[in-house]
Structure formats: C-alpha cells, structure tokens
Coordinates of C-alpha atoms and ligand atoms in Angstrom, one line a residue:
M466 CA -11.3 -1.7 18.8
A467 CA -8.9 -4.5 19.5
I468 CA -5.1 -4.3 18.8
E469 CA -4.4 -7.0 16.2
R470 CA -1.6 -8.3 14.2
T471 CA -1.8 -9.2 10.5
F472 CA 0.7 -10.7 8.0
S473 CA 1.7 -8.9 4.9
I474 CA 3.8 -9.6 1.8
I475 CA 5.1 -7.0 -0.6
K476 CA 5.2 -9.0 -3.8
P477 CA 7.8 -9.4 -6.6
D478 CA 6.0 -7.0 -9.0
A479 CA 6.3 -4.2 -6.3
T480 CA 10.0 -4.9 -5.2
R481 CA 11.0 -5.0 -8.9
R482 CA 9.6 -1.4 -9.3
N483 CA 11.2 -0.2 -6.1
L484 CA 7.9 0.4 -4.4
T485 CA 8.7 -1.0 -0.9
G486 CA 8.9 2.4 0.6
A487 CA 5.8 3.8 -1.1
I488 CA 3.8 0.8 0.1
N489 CA 5.3 1.2 3.6
A490 CA 4.3 4.8 3.6
K491 CA 0.6 3.9 2.9
I492 CA 0.7 1.3 5.7
E493 CA 2.1 3.7 8.2
A494 CA -0.2 6.6 7.2
A495 CA -3.1 4.2 7.9
G496 CA -1.9 3.9 11.5
L497 CA -0.4 0.4 11.2
R498 CA 3.0 -0.2 12.7
I499 CA 5.5 -2.5 10.9
I500 CA 6.7 -4.6 13.9
A501 CA 8.6 -7.2 11.8
Q502 CA 10.0 -7.0 8.3
R503 CA 12.3 -9.3 6.2
R504 CA 13.3 -9.2 2.5
T505 CA 13.8 -12.7 1.0
K506 CA 13.4 -14.8 -2.1
W507 CA 11.1 -17.7 -1.8
K508 CA 11.9 -21.2 -3.2
Q509 CA 9.0 -23.0 -4.9
A510 CA 8.5 -25.1 -1.8
D511 CA 8.0 -21.9 0.3
A512 CA 5.4 -20.5 -2.1
R513 CA 3.6 -23.8 -2.4
K514 CA 3.3 -24.2 1.3
F515 CA 2.2 -20.6 2.0
Y516 CA -0.5 -20.8 -0.7
A517 CA -1.5 -24.5 -0.1
V518 CA -5.1 -23.3 0.5
H519 CA -5.2 -22.4 -3.2
A520 CA -3.6 -25.7 -4.4
K521 CA -6.7 -26.7 -6.3
R522 CA -7.3 -23.3 -8.0
P523 CA -6.5 -22.9 -11.7
F524 CA -4.2 -20.0 -10.9
Y525 CA -2.0 -21.9 -8.3
K526 CA 0.8 -22.9 -10.6
D527 CA 1.2 -19.4 -12.1
L528 CA 0.9 -17.9 -8.6
V529 CA 3.8 -20.1 -7.3
K530 CA 5.9 -19.1 -10.3
F531 CA 5.2 -15.4 -9.9
M532 CA 5.8 -15.4 -6.1
T533 CA 9.2 -17.0 -6.7
S534 CA 10.2 -14.6 -9.6
G535 CA 11.9 -12.0 -7.4
P536 CA 12.4 -10.7 -3.9
I537 CA 9.5 -10.3 -1.5
V538 CA 9.2 -8.4 1.7
M539 CA 7.4 -10.3 4.5
Q540 CA 5.9 -8.1 7.3
V541 CA 4.0 -8.2 10.6
L542 CA 1.7 -5.2 11.0
E543 CA 0.1 -4.2 14.2
G544 CA -2.7 -1.8 15.1
N545 CA -6.4 -1.2 15.8
N546 CA -8.4 -3.7 13.8
A547 CA -5.2 -4.5 11.7
I548 CA -6.6 -7.3 9.7
A549 CA -9.6 -5.5 8.3
K550 CA -7.7 -2.1 8.2
Y551 CA -4.9 -3.7 6.0
R552 CA -7.5 -5.3 3.7
E553 CA -9.2 -1.9 3.4
I554 CA -6.0 -0.1 2.3
M555 CA -4.8 -2.9 0.0
G556 CA -8.1 -2.7 -2.0
A557 CA -9.7 -5.6 -3.9
T558 CA -7.7 -8.5 -5.2
N559 CA -8.3 -7.5 -8.8
P560 CA -6.9 -3.9 -9.1
A561 CA -9.6 -3.2 -11.6
N562 CA -12.1 -3.4 -8.8
A563 CA -10.0 -1.6 -6.1
D564 CA -11.1 1.7 -4.6
A565 CA -9.1 4.9 -5.4
G566 CA -6.1 5.5 -3.2
T567 CA -5.7 1.8 -2.2
I568 CA -2.3 0.1 -2.7
R569 CA -3.6 -2.2 -5.4
K570 CA -5.4 0.6 -7.3
D571 CA -2.2 2.8 -7.2
F572 CA 0.4 0.1 -7.8
A573 CA -0.9 -3.3 -8.9
E574 CA -0.3 -4.6 -12.4
S575 CA -2.9 -7.4 -12.6
I576 CA -5.0 -9.8 -10.5
E577 CA -1.9 -12.0 -10.1
A578 CA 0.8 -9.2 -9.8
N579 CA -1.3 -7.4 -7.3
S580 CA 1.6 -5.9 -5.3
V581 CA 0.6 -7.1 -1.8
H582 CA -0.8 -9.9 0.3
G583 CA -2.7 -9.5 3.6
S584 CA -4.2 -12.1 5.9
D585 CA -8.0 -12.6 5.4
S586 CA -8.8 -13.6 9.0
A587 CA -7.5 -13.7 12.6
E588 CA -6.9 -17.4 12.3
N589 CA -4.9 -17.1 9.0
A590 CA -3.0 -14.1 10.3
K591 CA -1.8 -16.2 13.3
K592 CA -0.9 -19.1 11.0
E593 CA 0.9 -17.0 8.3
I594 CA 2.9 -15.0 11.0
K595 CA 4.0 -18.3 12.7
L596 CA 5.0 -19.8 9.3
C597 CA 7.2 -16.9 8.4
F598 CA 8.6 -15.3 11.5
K599 CA 10.3 -16.4 14.8
A600 CA 8.8 -14.8 17.9
A601 CA 12.1 -13.0 18.6
E602 CA 12.0 -11.3 15.2
I603 CA 8.7 -9.5 16.0
V604 CA 9.3 -6.4 18.0
G605 CA 6.0 -4.6 19.0
Ligands
CMP1272 P1 -3.4 -12.9 -2.5 O1 -4.2 -12.0 -1.6 O2 -1.9 -13.1 -2.2 O3 -4.1 -14.4 -2.4 C1 -4.0 -15.3 -3.5 C2 -3.3 -14.7 -4.7 O4 -3.6 -15.4 -5.9 C3 -3.9 -13.4 -4.9 O5 -3.5 -12.4 -4.0 C4 -3.4 -13.1 -6.4 O6 -2.1 -12.7 -6.4 C5 -3.4 -14.5 -7.0 N1 -4.5 -14.7 -8.0 C6 -4.2 -14.9 -9.3 N2 -5.4 -15.1 -10.0 C7 -6.4 -15.0 -9.1 C8 -7.8 -15.1 -9.1 N3 -8.4 -15.4 -10.3 N4 -8.5 -15.0 -8.0 C9 -7.9 -14.7 -6.8 N5 -6.5 -14.6 -6.6 C10 -5.8 -14.8 -7.8

C-alpha cells in the first residue's frame, strides 16, 4: 500500500457542536496522521472556488452558504491508502446511507451538513491541498 495524502474539512455543523476532537480521534484511530491543520472561516469567494466543480449543481448556492456559516477546520491527512481510507471512515455523503461507526453516521445532520469533506481522488487531493495550504505548513 502506498503512503498518500488527502485533504479534509471538518465542516461548520461539526465545529458548532464542538466535535473537532471526536472527529480527529476517529481519524487517528484509523491510522491516519493529521500533518497539517488550520481552523478558519471561509468567505463566499473561498467556498465558491473550492466547490467550483459543483457550480452547476442545484445544491451549490446552499452549499456555499452553509460552508461560510461558521468555522471550518482544514486538514492534510497522511497514511497508507489515505484517500480511500478517509472516504471509508467518513461514510456515504448522505448520512442516511452511511455505515455504522462512520463519522457521518455518528455525527452528520443531513446530506448538506454532513460534518466532513474528503478528497475523492489523488488528483483532487493534490489540487485541494495546494489550494488551502502552503508547503511549509505541512509537516509529515
Ligand atoms: P462534500 O464531500 O463536501 O462534497 C460536496 C458537498 O455538497 C457534499 O459533501 C455535501 O455537503 C453537499 N451536498 C448537498 N446536497 C448534496 C447532494 N444532493 N449530493 C451531493 N452533495 C450534496
């Protein structure tokens, strides 16, 4: 298995309910290392840029509103097969379809307020990490 890096966001619904530590505990228990982490609050332009790939989707406007509604925690995670591993422990996008014990099953409020984001491919992981972190902020 290859050591990979993936990009994660702990979303406003989770920071609002003080779940950053609980989510980080699940990340670390899965063997992923948090090698960069920054709490911030996105402006509309930041959210629009990050989710530009969804610009034509009907949920885009609400998604931008939600992602700018409170603090988020941006992270870089590293480990064996990190991209697939993080997607596995996040669970399905819609918490109603997520497996027991996953972050979204345990914590998500809805398909929109689904507590976490994780990159869906190696290409997007690279893009998302570059967009949100400087190289010097990532300490593996
Ligand atoms: P995320 O993994 O961050 O990628 C896009 C986000 O859009 C998704 O998680 C959800 O928060 C949000 N979203 C809202 N509605 C939908 C939908 N119908 N399908 C997919 N994603 C949605």
